[in-house]
């Protein structure tokens, strides 16, 4: 059985059983900025921050990699003045020409809305951005961000509301054979994040801190050497069940509502950049057509 339930679920279960907890740092490598992350295995909360102008935030990556699954995390984003910051939850192959699936949150000045940026890469090629405002303030409560990734599509969800779908219409533009690591980060993106870089980070408002909890991966784990061939054969995972292969009528309605009310950018609609929309755009639009 190649299915695996996420690190913190496992560690919390161990705590309840009275055994020694595996803990966050057993499951993740800190890529940079170990001084800027605090994991509390008792509460399951992980705080990531930028505190000083001489540090660059933090980046962490799951030791294990996965091919297909459902990946969720709840987080409370940087409150107040978050301009110039980017907080992100994403899947990445950790290889030079990467496969990657992203949720990124671009900070803003106090009182201005944080922008949710999504993208997907295969073989190092991205350029498939969609951006959204949220229908709530993401800094006051925990909200649940999910990447459902199976053989048929990738669905980005916010509190279980699908906001974007990318269909496997062509394997060259769909991550399908390289296992991905789960990542989290916060970093200084003053040069581009907020109003195209017009509003850089204001260090007098530091620290900038976001909090994560409930990392849950229900996903097919690759072998420690990265061999994911068992996952390419494993069609029995919960994320491959029929109800996860297409959007339901209700999910289509929700997704269409989000697109019409909250979407600020979709590469499929950017005629200047792509005079002919990329081929997958037709399949993606069909996936939420009523
Ligand atoms: C960083 O902080 C130091 C003092 O703590 C200050 O001298 C320096 O100008 C700051 N740099 C930036 C880019 O804000
Ligand atoms: C987050 O949403 C996903 C997708 O609906 C769901 O499977 C998961 O249980 C949710 N996580 C939490 C902690 O509520
Ligand atoms: C920040 O707020 C401005 C004004 O409301 C908005 O135009 C912009 O899209 C927001 N987000 C970013 C990341 O610039």
CSV table of C-alpha atoms and ligand atoms in Angstrom, one decimal:
chain,number,residue,atom,x,y,z
A,1,UNK,CA,0.0,0.0,0.0
A,2,UNK,CA,1.7,3.1,-1.2
A,3,UNK,CA,-0.8,5.6,0.3
A,4,UNK,CA,0.5,7.8,3.1
A,5,UNK,CA,-1.2,10.2,5.5
A,6,UNK,CA,0.6,13.4,6.3
A,7,UNK,CA,3.3,14.0,8.7
A,8,UNK,CA,1.5,16.0,11.4
A,9,UNK,CA,-1.5,13.7,11.3
A,10,UNK,CA,0.8,10.9,12.0
A,11,UNK,CA,2.7,12.7,14.8
A,12,UNK,CA,-0.6,13.9,16.5
A,13,UNK,CA,-1.8,10.3,16.4
A,14,UNK,CA,1.4,9.2,18.1
A,15,UNK,CA,1.0,11.9,20.8
A,16,UNK,CA,-2.5,10.7,21.5
A,17,UNK,CA,-1.2,7.1,21.9
A,18,UNK,CA,1.4,8.4,24.3
A,19,UNK,CA,4.4,7.6,22.2
A,20,UNK,CA,7.2,9.8,21.2
A,21,UNK,CA,6.1,12.2,18.4
A,22,UNK,CA,7.9,12.1,15.1
A,23,UNK,CA,7.6,15.9,14.9
A,24,UNK,CA,7.8,18.5,12.1
A,25,UNK,CA,11.6,18.6,11.7
A,26,UNK,CA,11.7,14.8,11.2
A,27,UNK,CA,9.5,15.1,8.2
A,28,UNK,CA,10.8,18.4,6.7
A,29,UNK,CA,14.2,19.8,5.7
A,30,UNK,CA,14.8,23.5,6.2
A,31,UNK,CA,16.1,24.7,2.9
A,32,UNK,CA,17.1,28.2,4.3
A,33,UNK,CA,16.3,30.4,7.3
A,34,UNK,CA,16.1,27.9,10.2
A,35,UNK,CA,16.0,30.8,12.6
A,36,UNK,CA,12.7,31.9,11.1
A,37,UNK,CA,10.5,28.8,11.7
A,38,UNK,CA,9.0,27.5,14.9
A,39,UNK,CA,7.1,24.3,14.9
A,40,UNK,CA,5.0,23.4,17.9
A,41,UNK,CA,4.3,19.7,17.7
A,42,UNK,CA,1.8,19.9,20.6
A,43,UNK,CA,-0.5,22.3,18.8
A,44,UNK,CA,0.5,21.3,15.3
A,45,UNK,CA,1.1,24.9,14.4
A,46,UNK,CA,4.1,26.1,12.4
A,47,UNK,CA,5.0,29.8,12.5
A,48,UNK,CA,7.2,31.2,9.6
A,49,UNK,CA,8.4,34.7,9.7
A,50,UNK,CA,10.7,37.5,8.5
A,51,UNK,CA,11.9,39.4,11.6
A,52,UNK,CA,15.0,41.3,10.5
A,53,UNK,CA,16.1,43.0,7.4
A,54,UNK,CA,19.2,40.8,7.3
A,55,UNK,CA,17.3,37.6,6.9
A,56,UNK,CA,15.4,36.2,4.0
A,57,UNK,CA,12.5,34.4,5.6
A,58,UNK,CA,12.4,30.6,5.5
A,59,UNK,CA,11.9,27.8,3.1
A,60,UNK,CA,11.1,24.1,4.0
A,61,UNK,CA,10.6,21.0,2.0
A,62,UNK,CA,9.1,17.6,2.8
A,63,UNK,CA,11.8,14.8,2.9
A,64,UNK,CA,9.4,12.5,1.1
A,65,UNK,CA,8.1,13.1,-2.4
A,66,UNK,CA,4.7,12.1,-3.8
A,67,UNK,CA,3.2,11.3,-7.2
A,68,UNK,CA,-0.6,12.1,-7.1
A,69,UNK,CA,-2.7,12.8,-4.0
A,70,UNK,CA,-4.6,15.4,-2.1
A,71,UNK,CA,-2.5,18.0,-0.2
A,72,UNK,CA,-4.1,20.4,2.2
A,73,UNK,CA,-2.8,23.0,4.6
A,74,UNK,CA,-4.6,25.6,6.7
A,75,UNK,CA,-3.0,28.9,7.2
A,76,UNK,CA,-3.4,32.3,8.6
A,77,UNK,CA,-1.5,34.8,6.5
A,78,UNK,CA,0.6,37.8,7.5
A,79,UNK,CA,-1.7,40.4,9.1
A,80,UNK,CA,-1.5,44.2,8.7
A,81,UNK,CA,1.1,45.5,6.4
A,82,UNK,CA,2.3,42.5,4.4
A,83,UNK,CA,3.4,44.4,1.3
A,84,UNK,CA,6.4,42.9,-0.4
A,85,UNK,CA,6.0,39.5,1.2
A,86,UNK,CA,5.2,36.3,-0.5
A,87,UNK,CA,3.9,33.3,1.5
A,88,UNK,CA,3.5,30.1,-0.4
A,89,UNK,CA,2.5,26.4,-0.2
A,90,UNK,CA,3.6,24.4,-3.2
A,91,UNK,CA,4.6,21.1,-4.7
A,92,UNK,CA,8.0,21.0,-6.4
A,93,UNK,CA,10.2,18.3,-7.9
A,94,UNK,CA,13.4,19.8,-6.5
A,95,UNK,CA,15.0,19.3,-9.9
A,96,UNK,CA,16.3,22.1,-12.2
A,97,UNK,CA,13.7,21.7,-14.9
A,98,UNK,CA,11.0,21.4,-12.4
A,99,UNK,CA,7.4,20.2,-12.2
A,100,UNK,CA,5.6,22.4,-9.8
A,101,UNK,CA,2.1,23.3,-8.6
A,102,UNK,CA,1.7,26.5,-6.6
A,103,UNK,CA,-0.4,28.5,-4.2
A,104,UNK,CA,1.3,31.8,-3.5
A,105,UNK,CA,0.0,34.7,-1.5
A,106,UNK,CA,1.2,38.2,-2.5
A,107,UNK,CA,1.1,40.6,0.5
A,108,UNK,CA,-0.3,44.1,0.4
A,109,UNK,CA,-0.5,47.3,2.3
A,110,UNK,CA,-2.7,47.4,5.4
A,111,UNK,CA,-6.3,47.3,4.4
A,112,UNK,CA,-5.6,46.3,0.8
A,113,UNK,CA,-6.4,42.7,-0.4
A,114,UNK,CA,-3.8,39.9,-0.4
A,115,UNK,CA,-3.6,38.4,-3.9
A,116,UNK,CA,-3.7,34.6,-4.4
A,117,UNK,CA,-1.5,33.5,-7.2
A,118,UNK,CA,-1.6,30.0,-8.8
A,119,UNK,CA,0.7,28.4,-11.4
A,120,UNK,CA,1.7,25.0,-12.7
A,121,UNK,CA,5.0,24.0,-14.4
A,122,UNK,CA,6.1,20.9,-16.3
A,123,UNK,CA,9.7,20.4,-17.3
A,124,UNK,CA,10.6,23.9,-16.0
A,125,UNK,CA,7.9,25.6,-18.1
A,126,UNK,CA,5.2,27.6,-16.3
A,127,UNK,CA,3.6,30.8,-17.5
A,128,UNK,CA,0.1,29.4,-16.5
A,129,UNK,CA,-0.9,31.9,-13.9
A,130,UNK,CA,-4.3,32.6,-12.5
A,131,UNK,CA,-4.8,35.1,-9.7
A,132,UNK,CA,-7.7,35.8,-7.3
A,133,UNK,CA,-8.8,37.9,-4.5
A,134,UNK,CA,-10.4,36.0,-1.6
A,135,UNK,CA,-13.9,36.3,-0.3
A,136,UNK,CA,-12.7,36.6,3.3
A,137,UNK,CA,-9.8,38.1,5.2
A,138,UNK,CA,-7.1,35.4,5.1
A,139,UNK,CA,-5.2,36.9,8.0
A,140,UNK,CA,-7.7,36.6,10.8
A,141,UNK,CA,-8.6,32.9,10.8
A,142,UNK,CA,-7.2,29.6,9.5
A,143,UNK,CA,-8.5,28.7,6.0
A,144,UNK,CA,-7.9,25.5,4.1
A,145,UNK,CA,-5.9,25.4,0.8
A,146,UNK,CA,-5.9,22.2,-1.1
A,147,UNK,CA,-4.2,20.8,-4.2
A,148,UNK,CA,-6.0,17.8,-5.5
A,149,UNK,CA,-3.7,16.1,-8.1
A,150,UNK,CA,-4.7,12.9,-9.9
A,151,UNK,CA,-4.3,11.4,-13.3
A,152,UNK,CA,-7.2,13.5,-14.7
A,153,UNK,CA,-6.6,17.0,-13.3
A,154,UNK,CA,-5.2,19.3,-10.8
A,155,UNK,CA,-7.9,21.2,-8.8
A,156,UNK,CA,-7.0,24.2,-6.5
A,157,UNK,CA,-9.5,24.6,-3.7
A,158,UNK,CA,-10.0,27.1,-0.9
A,159,UNK,CA,-12.1,25.9,2.0
A,160,UNK,CA,-13.2,23.0,-0.4
A,161,UNK,CA,-14.4,25.5,-3.0
A,162,UNK,CA,-12.7,24.7,-6.3
A,163,UNK,CA,-11.2,27.9,-7.8
A,164,UNK,CA,-9.1,26.5,-10.7
A,165,UNK,CA,-8.9,23.3,-12.7
A,166,UNK,CA,-6.0,22.2,-15.0
A,167,UNK,CA,-7.0,19.1,-17.0
A,168,UNK,CA,-4.6,16.4,-18.2
A,169,UNK,CA,-5.3,17.0,-21.9
A,170,UNK,CA,-1.7,16.5,-22.9
A,171,UNK,CA,1.0,14.9,-20.8
A,172,UNK,CA,3.7,17.5,-21.9
A,173,UNK,CA,1.8,20.2,-20.0
A,174,UNK,CA,0.6,18.0,-17.1
A,175,UNK,CA,2.8,16.8,-14.2
A,176,UNK,CA,2.3,13.0,-14.3
A,177,UNK,CA,5.6,11.1,-13.8
A,178,UNK,CA,7.9,13.1,-11.4
A,179,UNK,CA,7.3,12.9,-7.7
A,180,UNK,CA,6.9,16.3,-5.9
A,181,UNK,CA,8.0,17.5,-2.5
A,182,UNK,CA,5.6,19.7,-0.4
A,183,UNK,CA,7.1,23.1,0.4
A,184,UNK,CA,6.3,26.1,2.5
A,185,UNK,CA,8.0,29.5,2.4
A,186,UNK,CA,7.9,33.2,3.3
A,187,UNK,CA,10.3,35.5,1.6
A,188,UNK,CA,11.0,39.1,0.6
A,189,UNK,CA,9.6,39.7,-2.8
A,190,UNK,CA,9.7,43.5,-2.7
A,191,UNK,CA,10.9,43.7,-6.3
A,192,UNK,CA,7.7,42.3,-7.8
A,193,UNK,CA,5.0,41.1,-5.4
A,194,UNK,CA,2.9,44.1,-4.5
A,195,UNK,CA,1.5,46.3,-7.3
A,196,UNK,CA,4.2,44.9,-9.5
A,197,UNK,CA,7.0,46.0,-7.0
A,198,UNK,CA,5.7,49.5,-6.4
A,199,UNK,CA,5.3,48.8,-2.7
A,200,UNK,CA,8.4,47.2,-1.1
A,201,UNK,CA,8.5,45.6,2.3
A,202,UNK,CA,8.6,48.1,5.1
A,203,UNK,CA,11.0,46.6,7.8
A,204,UNK,CA,9.7,49.0,10.4
A,205,UNK,CA,6.6,46.8,10.4
A,206,UNK,CA,8.5,43.5,11.0
A,207,UNK,CA,8.1,40.8,12.1
A,208,UNK,CA,6.0,39.5,9.2
A,209,UNK,CA,4.6,36.1,10.4
A,210,UNK,CA,2.2,33.5,9.0
A,211,UNK,CA,1.0,30.4,10.7
A,212,UNK,CA,0.3,26.9,9.2
A,213,UNK,CA,-1.5,24.0,10.7
A,214,UNK,CA,-3.1,20.7,9.6
A,215,UNK,CA,-0.7,19.7,6.8
A,216,UNK,CA,-2.5,16.6,5.5
A,217,UNK,CA,-1.3,14.6,2.6
A,218,UNK,CA,-3.3,11.7,1.4
A,219,UNK,CA,-0.9,10.9,-1.4
A,220,UNK,CA,1.2,8.2,-3.0
A,221,UNK,CA,4.7,8.3,-1.5
A,222,UNK,CA,7.7,7.7,-3.8
A,223,UNK,CA,10.5,5.4,-2.6
A,224,UNK,CA,13.3,7.1,-0.7
A,225,UNK,CA,15.4,7.1,-3.9
A,226,UNK,CA,12.6,9.0,-5.7
A,227,UNK,CA,11.4,6.0,-7.6
A,228,UNK,CA,7.7,6.7,-8.1
A,229,UNK,CA,6.9,3.8,-10.5
A,230,UNK,CA,4.7,2.2,-7.9
A,231,UNK,CA,2.6,5.4,-7.9
A,232,UNK,CA,2.2,5.5,-11.6
A,233,UNK,CA,0.6,2.0,-11.3
A,234,UNK,CA,-1.4,2.7,-8.1
A,235,UNK,CA,-4.8,3.7,-9.4
A,236,UNK,CA,-6.6,2.8,-6.2
A,237,UNK,CA,-5.8,5.8,-4.1
A,238,UNK,CA,-8.7,7.7,-2.5
A,239,UNK,CA,-7.8,10.8,-4.7
A,240,UNK,CA,-8.5,8.7,-7.8
A,241,UNK,CA,-12.1,7.8,-6.8
A,242,UNK,CA,-14.8,8.7,-9.3
A,243,UNK,CA,-16.0,11.7,-7.4
A,244,UNK,CA,-12.5,13.3,-7.8
A,245,UNK,CA,-12.2,12.7,-11.5
A,246,UNK,CA,-14.6,15.4,-12.6
A,247,UNK,CA,-16.2,18.5,-11.0
A,248,UNK,CA,-19.8,18.0,-9.8
A,249,UNK,CA,-22.5,20.4,-11.0
A,250,UNK,CA,-22.2,22.2,-7.6
A,251,UNK,CA,-18.4,22.4,-7.9
A,252,UNK,CA,-18.7,23.8,-11.4
A,253,UNK,CA,-21.2,26.5,-10.2
A,254,UNK,CA,-18.9,27.4,-7.3
A,255,UNK,CA,-15.8,27.6,-9.6
A,256,UNK,CA,-17.7,29.7,-12.1
A,257,UNK,CA,-18.8,32.1,-9.3
A,258,UNK,CA,-15.2,32.5,-8.1
A,259,UNK,CA,-14.0,33.1,-11.6
A,260,UNK,CA,-16.6,35.8,-12.3
A,261,UNK,CA,-16.4,37.5,-8.9
A,262,UNK,CA,-12.8,37.1,-7.6
A,263,UNK,CA,-10.5,36.2,-10.5
A,264,UNK,CA,-8.2,39.1,-11.5
A,265,UNK,CA,-6.1,37.3,-14.1
A,266,UNK,CA,-6.1,34.1,-16.2
A,267,UNK,CA,-3.4,33.3,-18.7
A,268,UNK,CA,-6.0,31.6,-20.9
A,269,UNK,CA,-7.7,35.0,-21.3
A,270,UNK,CA,-4.4,37.0,-21.9
A,271,UNK,CA,-4.6,37.7,-25.6
A,272,UNK,CA,-1.5,39.9,-25.6
A,273,UNK,CA,0.7,37.3,-24.1
A,274,UNK,CA,-0.9,34.3,-25.9
A,275,UNK,CA,-2.7,35.5,-29.1
A,276,UNK,CA,-3.7,31.8,-29.5
A,277,UNK,CA,-4.6,30.4,-26.1
A,278,UNK,CA,-2.5,27.4,-25.0
A,279,UNK,CA,-4.1,24.2,-26.1
A,280,UNK,CA,-5.0,23.0,-22.6
A,281,UNK,CA,-7.2,26.1,-22.1
A,282,UNK,CA,-10.0,24.5,-24.1
A,283,UNK,CA,-10.0,21.4,-22.0
A,284,UNK,CA,-9.8,23.4,-18.8
A,285,UNK,CA,-12.9,25.5,-19.8
A,286,UNK,CA,-14.8,22.4,-20.7
A,287,UNK,CA,-14.2,21.0,-17.2
A,288,UNK,CA,-16.4,23.7,-15.7
A,289,UNK,CA,-18.8,24.3,-18.6
A,290,UNK,CA,-22.4,23.8,-17.5
B,1,LIG,C1,18.6,47.3,8.0
B,1,LIG,O1,18.8,47.6,9.3
B,1,LIG,C2,19.9,48.3,9.7
B,1,LIG,C3,19.9,48.6,11.2
B,1,LIG,O2,19.3,47.5,11.9
B,1,LIG,C4,19.9,49.6,8.9
B,1,LIG,O3,21.1,50.3,9.2
B,1,LIG,C5,19.8,49.4,7.4
B,1,LIG,O4,19.7,50.6,6.7
B,1,LIG,C6,18.6,48.5,7.1
B,1,LIG,N1,18.5,48.2,5.7
B,1,LIG,C7,17.4,48.2,5.0
B,1,LIG,C8,17.5,47.8,3.6
B,1,LIG,O5,16.3,48.6,5.4
B,2,LIG,C1,-9.3,20.7,3.6
B,2,LIG,O1,-10.1,20.6,2.4
B,2,LIG,C2,-9.9,19.3,1.8
B,2,LIG,C3,-10.7,19.3,0.5
B,2,LIG,O2,-12.0,19.5,0.6
B,2,LIG,C4,-10.4,18.2,2.8
B,2,LIG,O3,-10.2,17.0,2.2
B,2,LIG,C5,-9.6,18.3,4.1
B,2,LIG,O4,-10.2,17.4,5.0
B,2,LIG,C6,-9.7,19.7,4.6
B,2,LIG,N1,-8.8,19.8,5.8
B,2,LIG,C7,-9.2,20.3,7.0
B,2,LIG,C8,-8.2,20.3,8.1
B,2,LIG,O5,-10.4,20.7,7.2
B,3,LIG,C1,-3.0,45.3,-3.5
B,3,LIG,O1,-4.0,46.2,-3.5
B,3,LIG,C2,-4.2,46.9,-4.7
B,3,LIG,C3,-5.2,48.0,-4.5
B,3,LIG,O2,-6.4,47.5,-4.0
B,3,LIG,C4,-4.6,46.0,-5.8
B,3,LIG,O3,-4.6,46.6,-7.1
B,3,LIG,C5,-3.5,44.9,-5.9
B,3,LIG,O4,-3.9,43.9,-6.9
B,3,LIG,C6,-3.3,44.2,-4.6
B,3,LIG,N1,-2.4,43.1,-4.6
B,3,LIG,C7,-1.1,43.1,-5.0
B,3,LIG,C8,-0.4,41.9,-4.7
B,3,LIG,O5,-0.6,44.1,-5.5
